[in-house]
Every structure is written in C-alpha cells, then in structure tokens.
CSV table of C-alpha atoms in Angstrom, one decimal:
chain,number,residue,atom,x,y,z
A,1,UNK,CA,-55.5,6.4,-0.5
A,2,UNK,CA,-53.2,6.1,-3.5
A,3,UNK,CA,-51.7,8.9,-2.1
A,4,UNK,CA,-50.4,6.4,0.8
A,5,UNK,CA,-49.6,3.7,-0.7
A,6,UNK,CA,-46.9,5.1,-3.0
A,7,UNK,CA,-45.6,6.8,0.2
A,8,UNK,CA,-45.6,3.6,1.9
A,9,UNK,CA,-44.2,1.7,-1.0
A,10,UNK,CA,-41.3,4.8,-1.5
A,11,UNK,CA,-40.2,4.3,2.1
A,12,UNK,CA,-40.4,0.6,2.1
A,13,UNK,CA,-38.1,1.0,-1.1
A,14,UNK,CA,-35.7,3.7,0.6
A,15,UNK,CA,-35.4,1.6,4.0
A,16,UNK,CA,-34.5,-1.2,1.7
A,17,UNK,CA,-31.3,0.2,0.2
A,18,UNK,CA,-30.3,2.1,3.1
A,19,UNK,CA,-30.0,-0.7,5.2
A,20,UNK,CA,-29.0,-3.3,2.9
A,21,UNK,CA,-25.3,-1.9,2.3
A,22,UNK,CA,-22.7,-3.6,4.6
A,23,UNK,CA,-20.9,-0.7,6.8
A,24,UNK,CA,-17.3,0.6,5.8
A,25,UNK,CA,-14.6,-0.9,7.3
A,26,UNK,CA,-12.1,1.4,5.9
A,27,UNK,CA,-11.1,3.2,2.8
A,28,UNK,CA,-7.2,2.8,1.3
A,29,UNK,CA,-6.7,5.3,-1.0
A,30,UNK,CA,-3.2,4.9,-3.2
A,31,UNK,CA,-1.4,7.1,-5.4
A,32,UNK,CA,1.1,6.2,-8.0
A,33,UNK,CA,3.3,9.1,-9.3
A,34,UNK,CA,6.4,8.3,-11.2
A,35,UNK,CA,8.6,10.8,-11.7
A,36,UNK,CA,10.1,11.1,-15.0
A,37,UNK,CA,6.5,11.0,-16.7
A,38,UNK,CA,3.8,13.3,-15.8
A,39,UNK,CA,1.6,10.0,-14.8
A,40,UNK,CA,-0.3,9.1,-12.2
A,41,UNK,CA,-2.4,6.3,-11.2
A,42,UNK,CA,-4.7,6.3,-8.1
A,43,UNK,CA,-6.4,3.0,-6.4
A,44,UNK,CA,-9.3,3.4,-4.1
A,45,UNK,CA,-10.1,0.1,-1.8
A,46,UNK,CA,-13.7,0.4,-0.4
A,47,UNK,CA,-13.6,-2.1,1.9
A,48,UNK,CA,-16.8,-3.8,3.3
A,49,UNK,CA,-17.8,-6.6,5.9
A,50,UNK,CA,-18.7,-9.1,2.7
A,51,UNK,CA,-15.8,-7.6,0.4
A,52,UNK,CA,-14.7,-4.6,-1.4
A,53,UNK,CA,-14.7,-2.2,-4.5
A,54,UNK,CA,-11.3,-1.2,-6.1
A,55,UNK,CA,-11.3,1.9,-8.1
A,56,UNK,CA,-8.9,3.0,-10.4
A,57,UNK,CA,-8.3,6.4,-12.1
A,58,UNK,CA,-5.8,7.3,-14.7
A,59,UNK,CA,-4.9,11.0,-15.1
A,60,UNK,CA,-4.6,11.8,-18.8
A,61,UNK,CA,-3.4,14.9,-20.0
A,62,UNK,CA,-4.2,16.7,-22.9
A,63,UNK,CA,-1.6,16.8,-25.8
A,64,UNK,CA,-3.0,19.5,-27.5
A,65,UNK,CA,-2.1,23.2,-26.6
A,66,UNK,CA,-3.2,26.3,-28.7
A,67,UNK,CA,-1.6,29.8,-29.1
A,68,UNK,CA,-3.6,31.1,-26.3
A,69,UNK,CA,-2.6,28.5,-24.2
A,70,UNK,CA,1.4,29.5,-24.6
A,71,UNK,CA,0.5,33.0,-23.8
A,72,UNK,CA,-0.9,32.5,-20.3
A,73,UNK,CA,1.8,29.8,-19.6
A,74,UNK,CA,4.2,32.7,-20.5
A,75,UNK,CA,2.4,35.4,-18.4
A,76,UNK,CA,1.7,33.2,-14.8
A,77,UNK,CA,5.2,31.7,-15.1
A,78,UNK,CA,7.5,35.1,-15.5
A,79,UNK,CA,6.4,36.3,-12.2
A,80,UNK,CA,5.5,33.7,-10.1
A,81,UNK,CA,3.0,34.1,-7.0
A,82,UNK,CA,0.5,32.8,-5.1
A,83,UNK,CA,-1.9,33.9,-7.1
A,84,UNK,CA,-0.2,32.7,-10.6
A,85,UNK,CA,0.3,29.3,-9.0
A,86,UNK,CA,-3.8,29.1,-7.8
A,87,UNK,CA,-3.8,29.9,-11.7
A,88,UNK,CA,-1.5,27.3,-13.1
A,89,UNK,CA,-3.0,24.6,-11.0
A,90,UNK,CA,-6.5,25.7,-12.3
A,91,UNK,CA,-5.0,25.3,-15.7
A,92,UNK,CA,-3.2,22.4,-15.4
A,93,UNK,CA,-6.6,20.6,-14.0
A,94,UNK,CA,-8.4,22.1,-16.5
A,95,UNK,CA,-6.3,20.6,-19.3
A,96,UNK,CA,-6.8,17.0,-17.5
A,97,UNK,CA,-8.5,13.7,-17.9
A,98,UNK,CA,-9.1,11.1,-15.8
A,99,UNK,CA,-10.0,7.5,-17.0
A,100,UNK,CA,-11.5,5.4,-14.3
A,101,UNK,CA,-12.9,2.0,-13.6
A,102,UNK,CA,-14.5,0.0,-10.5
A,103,UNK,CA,-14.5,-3.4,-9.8
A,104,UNK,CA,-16.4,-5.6,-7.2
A,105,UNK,CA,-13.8,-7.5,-5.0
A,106,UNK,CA,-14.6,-11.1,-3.9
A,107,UNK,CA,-11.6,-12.6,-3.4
A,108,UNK,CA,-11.4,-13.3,0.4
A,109,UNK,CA,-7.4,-14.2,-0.2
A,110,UNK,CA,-6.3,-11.1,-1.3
A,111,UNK,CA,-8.9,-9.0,1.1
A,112,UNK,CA,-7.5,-10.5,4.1
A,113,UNK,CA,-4.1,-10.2,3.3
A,114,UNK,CA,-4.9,-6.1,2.7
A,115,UNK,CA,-7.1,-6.3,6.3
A,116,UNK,CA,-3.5,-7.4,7.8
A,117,UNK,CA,-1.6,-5.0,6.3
A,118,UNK,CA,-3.9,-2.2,7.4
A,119,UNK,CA,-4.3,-3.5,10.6
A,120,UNK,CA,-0.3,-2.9,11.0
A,121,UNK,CA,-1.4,0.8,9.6
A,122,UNK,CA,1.1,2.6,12.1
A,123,UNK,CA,3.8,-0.2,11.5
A,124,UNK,CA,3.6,1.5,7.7
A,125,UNK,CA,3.5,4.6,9.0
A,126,UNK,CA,6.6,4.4,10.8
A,127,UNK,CA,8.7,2.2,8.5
A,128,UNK,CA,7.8,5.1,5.7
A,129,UNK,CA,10.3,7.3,7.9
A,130,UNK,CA,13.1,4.4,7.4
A,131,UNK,CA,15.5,5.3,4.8
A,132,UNK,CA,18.3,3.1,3.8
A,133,UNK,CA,22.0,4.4,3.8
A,134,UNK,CA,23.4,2.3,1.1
A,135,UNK,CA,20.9,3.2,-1.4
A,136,UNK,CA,20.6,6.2,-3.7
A,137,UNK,CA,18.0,6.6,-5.8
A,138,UNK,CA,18.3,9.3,-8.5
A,139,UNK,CA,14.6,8.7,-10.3
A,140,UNK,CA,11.7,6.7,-9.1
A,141,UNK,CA,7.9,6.5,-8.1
A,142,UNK,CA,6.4,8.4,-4.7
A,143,UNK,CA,3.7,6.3,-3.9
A,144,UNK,CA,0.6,8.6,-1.1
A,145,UNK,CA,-1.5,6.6,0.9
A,146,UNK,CA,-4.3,7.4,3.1
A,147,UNK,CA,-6.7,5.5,5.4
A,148,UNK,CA,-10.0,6.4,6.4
A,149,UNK,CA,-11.1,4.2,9.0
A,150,UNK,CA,-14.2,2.9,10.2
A,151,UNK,CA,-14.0,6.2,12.9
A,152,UNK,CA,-13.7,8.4,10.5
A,153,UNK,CA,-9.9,9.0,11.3
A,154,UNK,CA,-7.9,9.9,8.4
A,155,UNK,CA,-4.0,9.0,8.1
A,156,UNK,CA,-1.6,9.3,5.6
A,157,UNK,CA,1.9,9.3,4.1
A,158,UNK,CA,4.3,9.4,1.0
A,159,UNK,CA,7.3,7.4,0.1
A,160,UNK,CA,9.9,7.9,-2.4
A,161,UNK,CA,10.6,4.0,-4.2
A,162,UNK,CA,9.9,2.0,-1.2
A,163,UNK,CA,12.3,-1.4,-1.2
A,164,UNK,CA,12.3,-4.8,0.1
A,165,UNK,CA,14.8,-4.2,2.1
A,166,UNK,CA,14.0,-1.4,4.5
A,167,UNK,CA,10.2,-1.3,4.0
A,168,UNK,CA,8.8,-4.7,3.6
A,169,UNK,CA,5.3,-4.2,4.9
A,170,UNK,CA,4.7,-0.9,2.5
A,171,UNK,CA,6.2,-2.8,-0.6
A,172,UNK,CA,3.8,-5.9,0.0
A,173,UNK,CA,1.1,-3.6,0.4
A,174,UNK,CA,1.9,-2.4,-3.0
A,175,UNK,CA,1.7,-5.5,-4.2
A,176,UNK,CA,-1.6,-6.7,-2.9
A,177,UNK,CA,-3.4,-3.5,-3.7
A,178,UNK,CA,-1.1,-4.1,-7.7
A,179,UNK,CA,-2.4,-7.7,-7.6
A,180,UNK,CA,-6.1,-6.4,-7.2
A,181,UNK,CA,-5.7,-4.5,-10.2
A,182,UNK,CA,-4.7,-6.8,-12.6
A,183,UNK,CA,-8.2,-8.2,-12.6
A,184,UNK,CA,-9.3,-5.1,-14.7
C-alpha cells in the first residue's frame, strides 16, 4: 500500500515538471571573439513561448604556466601534426575557465524584436556573405552564430566586424542579444 502511493505520488510529481515547461521555440547561440585578445564571450538565448533564458559564459584563461608546461609547448609545436595539434587543443582547454551566468528573460520588447530578427534567419545568413569594398579592416571581432530551431535544424555562420552599413540586420541583432546582457 505505501508501496503505491509513493509511486503514485513520484509520477504525479514527474508528470508535473515534465509537462509544465513551455516547448523551445529556438535556441541562438553567439560567440564573441576579438581578435587582438585571447577573449571570448558566448550568449545562449533559450527562447520559450512565455519568454527566454540568456546565458553567458566567459572563457578565462589561466595566467600561470610552470616549467613543465614550457616543455610540452616546446615539443608539440617544433613538429607540428595532427596529432600535436589534438594535443595542444587538449592543453589549451585544459588550462581554461569559463565564468558563466543565466538569467530569466521577461521582457516581451526585447524578445520580440530577437523573434523578428530570427525569423529573417536566412536574410542574416545571406547578408553575412556581403562584404563591403570601401572598407578595410586590419583588427576586429568575428562574431559565430547558430540557430537551433524548433525542428531541430541547426544553422550557422561567422562574420568578421559586421557594420551598419552593409549588414544592418546582423549588427542589430548584436545589439539586441548585447542589450539583453546588460541586465546581468
């Protein structure tokens, strides 16, 4: 008897939360790299039918190297293969932090505004490809962004210092998705 009622009571509790999540619209997913620092910033945008969770991780990287450190450094990069760079980026992660944060999104104004913008996904897509002849940039930020939509269908591209000028929809993207964050 008791026996049944805490497996009645478990499923009532499982049933609850299962069903009581809103379905997954889509997923934005945003990386930030600039290029002159070894930084990078990433933005996830869980979007739901009653809102949306942002989260943002920072990699960090270790300052601190030791002897041992130098010598395998030394060793994978005199020779380099495919094997030596499986290696480095094993190092590399290994010597790497990430800070992260989450944060519940209500504001409609800014959701809906990101819902447009994604709903013009292959508008962004193409306007990536644009580049514009009369400007050169020397140093900037490449900015990755993914969708995973509500079918499951990933898509993605980079862009090296998107402008106003030639790729409008992508830079107020940027902004939206920047204007989220600044609620951390």
């Amino acid at each position: 008897m008791i026996k049944n009622a805490f497996l009645s009571f478990f499923l009532l509790f499982l049933a609850t939360f299962a069903f009581s999540q809103s379905p997954l619209k889509y997923e934005l997913s945003l990386t930030k790299r600039p290029s002159a620092i070894q930084e990078e910033i990433s933005y996830m945008l869980q979007r739901g039918e009653d809102g949306g969770i942002l989260i943002i991780k920072e990699k960090i990287f270790s300052a601190k190297g030791s002897a041992a450190d130098s010598l395998f450094l030394t060793s994978v990069l005199e020779k380099p293969s495919d094997e030596k760079r499986i290696l480095l980026r094993e190092f590399v992660e290994s010597k790497t932090t990430y800070v992260s944060d989450s944060l519940v999104i209500t504001d409609l104004k800014v959701l809906e505004e990101i819902d447009l913008m994604v709903s013009k996904w292959n508008n962004l897509v193409e306007q990536s490809h644009l580049k514009n002849p009369n400007r050169f940039v020397l140093d900037g930020t490449t900015f990755s962004l993914s969708l995973l939509n509500e079918n499951q269908e990933l898509s993605s591209f980079s862009i090296h210092s998107p402008d106003d000028q030639t790729h409008p929809e992508i830079t107020r993207l940027l902004r939206s998705l920047e204007l989220l964050s600044k609620e951390f």
